[in-house]
């Protein structure tokens, strides 16, 4: 059974359909990317999955349980890290636990248990302005994980990072995902990024947006540094570009 299933999702605003009849499944430990043009409905779909927006039609299931319109069931991370500048990294990361009513001392301890695994050891008492962009994203991802340990929705989380930092954090995120058995639904406009990270790439195209193609990336992990230069990688990229340009 899928960890997460979006079934027949349709959503309109001001009488105009943004997405229509979208069905999507995410299995344990998978990373599935959504790729499409700007304004195609990817963020609208995420808002529905996260329970922030009620669909006109369709349902969302987490481990077989209907969570449609119920926020707080899955994690959701936007492009910006949104760390609170006046809180330490420790307290920023612990925020989801505090919101749930966990005492501050216990929340800090539970959050700190993950700092080493997320490459954040030694940053507990620092403030966001004292961290690099890559470290801030790690902190934001840990906060996201503590919000929900099953499924993470990531909306272009690495787009603001420089190329080298992005490459390092890609490798790191895949390692952490495997260690903590996290399943990820990932929005990106970067086709290379989608191919490098994903088990499957789903193309969301048209007006209203629909999933028109699913492409499986069979390359086993860990994927070698030469994979982006391989014919397999280039064939996936050609295929994605073809469907995006002709849909």
PDB file of N, CA, C and O in Angstrom, residues 4-6 9 42-55 59-62 67-78 147-148 151-155 185:
ATOM      1  N   UNK A   4       1.372   7.486   0.729  1.00  0.00           N
ATOM      2  CA  UNK A   4       0.523   8.635   0.416  1.00  0.00           C
ATOM      3  C   UNK A   4      -0.159   8.391  -0.926  1.00  0.00           C
ATOM      4  O   UNK A   4       0.477   7.926  -1.869  1.00  0.00           O
ATOM      5  N   UNK A   5      -1.440   8.717  -0.982  1.00  0.00           N
ATOM      6  CA  UNK A   5      -2.166   8.592  -2.255  1.00  0.00           C
ATOM      7  C   UNK A   5      -3.077   9.801  -2.425  1.00  0.00           C
ATOM      8  O   UNK A   5      -3.914  10.101  -1.560  1.00  0.00           O
ATOM      9  N   UNK A   6      -2.877  10.513  -3.528  1.00  0.00           N
ATOM     10  CA  UNK A   6      -3.801  11.565  -3.955  1.00  0.00           C
ATOM     11  C   UNK A   6      -4.684  10.953  -5.037  1.00  0.00           C
ATOM     12  O   UNK A   6      -4.182  10.421  -6.023  1.00  0.00           O
ATOM     13  N   UNK A   9      -7.767  14.313  -7.746  1.00  0.00           N
ATOM     14  CA  UNK A   9      -7.806  15.661  -7.191  1.00  0.00           C
ATOM     15  C   UNK A   9      -8.087  16.713  -8.276  1.00  0.00           C
ATOM     16  O   UNK A   9      -7.360  16.804  -9.267  1.00  0.00           O
ATOM     17  N   UNK A  42       1.450  22.881  -9.501  1.00  0.00           N
ATOM     18  CA  UNK A  42       2.212  22.039  -8.583  1.00  0.00           C
ATOM     19  C   UNK A  42       2.012  22.469  -7.121  1.00  0.00           C
ATOM     20  O   UNK A  42       1.781  21.633  -6.250  1.00  0.00           O
ATOM     21  N   UNK A  43       2.114  23.772  -6.871  1.00  0.00           N
ATOM     22  CA  UNK A  43       1.931  24.253  -5.505  1.00  0.00           C
ATOM     23  C   UNK A  43       0.480  24.090  -5.057  1.00  0.00           C
ATOM     24  O   UNK A  43       0.212  23.779  -3.882  1.00  0.00           O
ATOM     25  N   UNK A  44      -0.456  24.266  -5.965  1.00  0.00           N
ATOM     26  CA  UNK A  44      -1.870  24.019  -5.643  1.00  0.00           C
ATOM     27  C   UNK A  44      -2.070  22.583  -5.185  1.00  0.00           C
ATOM     28  O   UNK A  44      -2.763  22.325  -4.180  1.00  0.00           O
ATOM     29  N   UNK A  45      -1.465  21.638  -5.893  1.00  0.00           N
ATOM     30  CA  UNK A  45      -1.568  20.230  -5.511  1.00  0.00           C
ATOM     31  C   UNK A  45      -0.945  20.002  -4.137  1.00  0.00           C
ATOM     32  O   UNK A  45      -1.519  19.298  -3.290  1.00  0.00           O
ATOM     33  N   UNK A  46       0.213  20.597  -3.893  1.00  0.00           N
ATOM     34  CA  UNK A  46       0.858  20.452  -2.581  1.00  0.00           C
ATOM     35  C   UNK A  46      -0.029  20.998  -1.462  1.00  0.00           C
ATOM     36  O   UNK A  46      -0.129  20.402  -0.386  1.00  0.00           O
ATOM     37  N   UNK A  47      -0.655  22.149  -1.706  1.00  0.00           N
ATOM     38  CA  UNK A  47      -1.525  22.728  -0.682  1.00  0.00           C
ATOM     39  C   UNK A  47      -2.705  21.808  -0.358  1.00  0.00           C
ATOM     40  O   UNK A  47      -3.130  21.706   0.796  1.00  0.00           O
ATOM     41  N   UNK A  48      -3.216  21.121  -1.372  1.00  0.00           N
ATOM     42  CA  UNK A  48      -4.298  20.163  -1.147  1.00  0.00           C
ATOM     43  C   UNK A  48      -3.784  18.957  -0.360  1.00  0.00           C
ATOM     44  O   UNK A  48      -4.420  18.509   0.609  1.00  0.00           O
ATOM     45  N   UNK A  49      -2.632  18.429  -0.762  1.00  0.00           N
ATOM     46  CA  UNK A  49      -2.078  17.263  -0.062  1.00  0.00           C
ATOM     47  C   UNK A  49      -1.777  17.598   1.398  1.00  0.00           C
ATOM     48  O   UNK A  49      -2.008  16.786   2.301  1.00  0.00           O
ATOM     49  N   UNK A  50      -1.278  18.820   1.624  1.00  0.00           N
ATOM     50  CA  UNK A  50      -0.924  19.233   2.986  1.00  0.00           C
ATOM     51  C   UNK A  50      -2.150  19.576   3.824  1.00  0.00           C
ATOM     52  O   UNK A  50      -2.016  19.837   5.032  1.00  0.00           O
ATOM     53  N   UNK A  51      -3.331  19.584   3.239  1.00  0.00           N
ATOM     54  CA  UNK A  51      -4.539  19.897   3.983  1.00  0.00           C
ATOM     55  C   UNK A  51      -4.790  21.372   4.154  1.00  0.00           C
ATOM     56  O   UNK A  51      -5.697  21.777   4.895  1.00  0.00           O
ATOM     57  N   UNK A  52      -4.016  22.212   3.461  1.00  0.00           N
ATOM     58  CA  UNK A  52      -4.179  23.651   3.562  1.00  0.00           C
ATOM     59  C   UNK A  52      -5.290  24.161   2.651  1.00  0.00           C
ATOM     60  O   UNK A  52      -5.746  25.298   2.803  1.00  0.00           O
ATOM     61  N   UNK A  53      -5.697  23.336   1.711  1.00  0.00           N
ATOM     62  CA  UNK A  53      -6.731  23.710   0.746  1.00  0.00           C
ATOM     63  C   UNK A  53      -7.620  22.492   0.503  1.00  0.00           C
ATOM     64  O   UNK A  53      -7.120  21.368   0.363  1.00  0.00           O
ATOM     65  N   UNK A  54      -8.909  22.702   0.473  1.00  0.00           N
ATOM     66  CA  UNK A  54      -9.870  21.619   0.260  1.00  0.00           C
ATOM     67  C   UNK A  54     -10.067  21.411  -1.246  1.00  0.00           C
ATOM     68  O   UNK A  54     -10.329  22.376  -1.969  1.00  0.00           O
ATOM     69  N   UNK A  55      -9.939  20.179  -1.744  1.00  0.00           N
ATOM     70  CA  UNK A  55     -10.167  19.960  -3.181  1.00  0.00           C
ATOM     71  C   UNK A  55     -11.636  20.063  -3.539  1.00  0.00           C
ATOM     72  O   UNK A  55     -12.513  19.816  -2.698  1.00  0.00           O
ATOM     73  N   UNK A  59      -9.735  12.792  -2.981  1.00  0.00           N
ATOM     74  CA  UNK A  59      -9.375  12.562  -1.584  1.00  0.00           C
ATOM     75  C   UNK A  59      -7.871  12.345  -1.472  1.00  0.00           C
ATOM     76  O   UNK A  59      -7.196  11.931  -2.411  1.00  0.00           O
ATOM     77  N   UNK A  60      -7.349  12.604  -0.256  1.00  0.00           N
ATOM     78  CA  UNK A  60      -5.952  12.355   0.076  1.00  0.00           C
ATOM     79  C   UNK A  60      -5.898  11.298   1.177  1.00  0.00           C
ATOM     80  O   UNK A  60      -6.605  11.419   2.195  1.00  0.00           O
ATOM     81  N   UNK A  61      -5.048  10.278   0.986  1.00  0.00           N
ATOM     82  CA  UNK A  61      -4.925   9.201   1.970  1.00  0.00           C
ATOM     83  C   UNK A  61      -3.476   9.084   2.439  1.00  0.00           C
ATOM     84  O   UNK A  61      -2.546   9.102   1.624  1.00  0.00           O
ATOM     85  N   UNK A  62      -3.281   8.956   3.745  1.00  0.00           N
ATOM     86  CA  UNK A  62      -1.974   8.706   4.355  1.00  0.00           C
ATOM     87  C   UNK A  62      -2.060   7.386   5.092  1.00  0.00           C
ATOM     88  O   UNK A  62      -2.867   7.234   6.023  1.00  0.00           O
ATOM     89  N   UNK A  67      -7.110  11.863   4.923  1.00  0.00           N
ATOM     90  CA  UNK A  67      -6.649  13.081   5.615  1.00  0.00           C
ATOM     91  C   UNK A  67      -7.028  14.331   4.837  1.00  0.00           C
ATOM     92  O   UNK A  67      -6.476  15.402   5.072  1.00  0.00           O
ATOM     93  N   UNK A  68      -8.000  14.221   3.928  1.00  0.00           N
ATOM     94  CA  UNK A  68      -8.381  15.344   3.091  1.00  0.00           C
ATOM     95  C   UNK A  68      -8.805  16.539   3.946  1.00  0.00           C
ATOM     96  O   UNK A  68      -9.647  16.401   4.837  1.00  0.00           O
ATOM     97  N   UNK A  69      -8.175  17.700   3.685  1.00  0.00           N
ATOM     98  CA  UNK A  69      -8.534  18.911   4.408  1.00  0.00           C
ATOM     99  C   UNK A  69      -8.082  18.945   5.852  1.00  0.00           C
ATOM    100  O   UNK A  69      -8.511  19.816   6.611  1.00  0.00           O
ATOM    101  N   UNK A  70      -7.174  18.047   6.228  1.00  0.00           N
ATOM    102  CA  UNK A  70      -6.687  17.990   7.622  1.00  0.00           C
ATOM    103  C   UNK A  70      -5.211  18.391   7.655  1.00  0.00           C
ATOM    104  O   UNK A  70      -4.330  17.570   7.412  1.00  0.00           O
ATOM    105  N   UNK A  71      -4.899  19.647   7.944  1.00  0.00           N
ATOM    106  CA  UNK A  71      -3.493  20.075   8.011  1.00  0.00           C
ATOM    107  C   UNK A  71      -2.763  19.415   9.161  1.00  0.00           C
ATOM    108  O   UNK A  71      -3.373  18.946  10.131  1.00  0.00           O
ATOM    109  N   UNK A  72      -1.434  19.359   9.037  1.00  0.00           N
ATOM    110  CA  UNK A  72      -0.616  18.812  10.106  1.00  0.00           C
ATOM    111  C   UNK A  72      -0.354  17.323  10.002  1.00  0.00           C
ATOM    112  O   UNK A  72       0.252  16.739  10.907  1.00  0.00           O
ATOM    113  N   UNK A  73      -0.784  16.676   8.911  1.00  0.00           N
ATOM    114  CA  UNK A  73      -0.583  15.233   8.759  1.00  0.00           C
ATOM    115  C   UNK A  73       0.702  14.895   8.013  1.00  0.00           C
ATOM    116  O   UNK A  73       1.267  13.826   8.206  1.00  0.00           O
ATOM    117  N   UNK A  74       1.142  15.781   7.134  1.00  0.00           N
ATOM    118  CA  UNK A  74       2.402  15.594   6.411  1.00  0.00           C
ATOM    119  C   UNK A  74       3.230  16.867   6.544  1.00  0.00           C
ATOM    120  O   UNK A  74       2.687  17.953   6.792  1.00  0.00           O
ATOM    121  N   UNK A  75       4.552  16.739   6.379  1.00  0.00           N
ATOM    122  CA  UNK A  75       5.443  17.898   6.447  1.00  0.00           C
ATOM    123  C   UNK A  75       5.415  18.656   5.125  1.00  0.00           C
ATOM    124  O   UNK A  75       5.224  18.066   4.058  1.00  0.00           O
ATOM    125  N   UNK A  76       5.672  19.960   5.209  1.00  0.00           N
ATOM    126  CA  UNK A  76       5.625  20.804   4.010  1.00  0.00           C
ATOM    127  C   UNK A  76       6.705  21.865   4.157  1.00  0.00           C
ATOM    128  O   UNK A  76       6.669  22.670   5.078  1.00  0.00           O
ATOM    129  N   UNK A  77       7.675  21.855   3.225  1.00  0.00           N
ATOM    130  CA  UNK A  77       8.760  22.828   3.260  1.00  0.00           C
ATOM    131  C   UNK A  77       8.768  23.622   1.969  1.00  0.00           C
ATOM    132  O   UNK A  77       8.799  23.063   0.875  1.00  0.00           O
ATOM    133  N   UNK A  78       8.752  24.940   2.108  1.00  0.00           N
ATOM    134  CA  UNK A  78       8.764  25.834   0.960  1.00  0.00           C
ATOM    135  C   UNK A  78      10.191  26.149   0.528  1.00  0.00           C
ATOM    136  O   UNK A  78      11.161  25.698   1.140  1.00  0.00           O
ATOM    137  N   UNK A 147       8.171  17.586  12.051  1.00  0.00           N
ATOM    138  CA  UNK A 147       6.741  17.875  11.915  1.00  0.00           C
ATOM    139  C   UNK A 147       5.974  16.606  11.563  1.00  0.00           C
ATOM    140  O   UNK A 147       4.884  16.359  12.071  1.00  0.00           O
ATOM    141  N   UNK A 148       6.526  15.806  10.675  1.00  0.00           N
ATOM    142  CA  UNK A 148       5.925  14.531  10.303  1.00  0.00           C
ATOM    143  C   UNK A 148       7.030  13.612   9.816  1.00  0.00           C
ATOM    144  O   UNK A 148       7.753  13.951   8.892  1.00  0.00           O
ATOM    145  N   UNK A 151       6.125  11.517   5.660  1.00  0.00           N
ATOM    146  CA  UNK A 151       6.094  12.082   4.316  1.00  0.00           C
ATOM    147  C   UNK A 151       6.498  13.553   4.375  1.00  0.00           C
ATOM    148  O   UNK A 151       6.016  14.304   5.220  1.00  0.00           O
ATOM    149  N   UNK A 152       7.389  13.947   3.451  1.00  0.00           N
ATOM    150  CA  UNK A 152       7.792  15.349   3.327  1.00  0.00           C
ATOM    151  C   UNK A 152       7.416  15.865   1.945  1.00  0.00           C
ATOM    152  O   UNK A 152       7.706  15.213   0.936  1.00  0.00           O
ATOM    153  N   UNK A 153       6.774  17.017   1.915  1.00  0.00           N
ATOM    154  CA  UNK A 153       6.511  17.734   0.672  1.00  0.00           C
ATOM    155  C   UNK A 153       7.526  18.859   0.580  1.00  0.00           C
ATOM    156  O   UNK A 153       7.555  19.749   1.439  1.00  0.00           O
ATOM    157  N   UNK A 154       8.366  18.838  -0.437  1.00  0.00           N
ATOM    158  CA  UNK A 154       9.423  19.835  -0.594  1.00  0.00           C
ATOM    159  C   UNK A 154       9.181  20.620  -1.880  1.00  0.00           C
ATOM    160  O   UNK A 154       9.220  20.056  -2.973  1.00  0.00           O
ATOM    161  N   UNK A 155       8.923  21.922  -1.734  1.00  0.00           N
ATOM    162  CA  UNK A 155       8.611  22.780  -2.885  1.00  0.00           C
ATOM    163  C   UNK A 155       9.844  23.605  -3.233  1.00  0.00           C
ATOM    164  O   UNK A 155      10.093  24.649  -2.633  1.00  0.00           O
ATOM    165  N   UNK A 185       7.883  13.862  -1.639  1.00  0.00           N
ATOM    166  CA  UNK A 185       7.295  14.385  -2.870  1.00  0.00           C
ATOM    167  C   UNK A 185       7.925  15.747  -3.104  1.00  0.00           C
ATOM    168  O   UNK A 185       7.908  16.611  -2.217  1.00  0.00           O
TER     169      UNK A 185
END
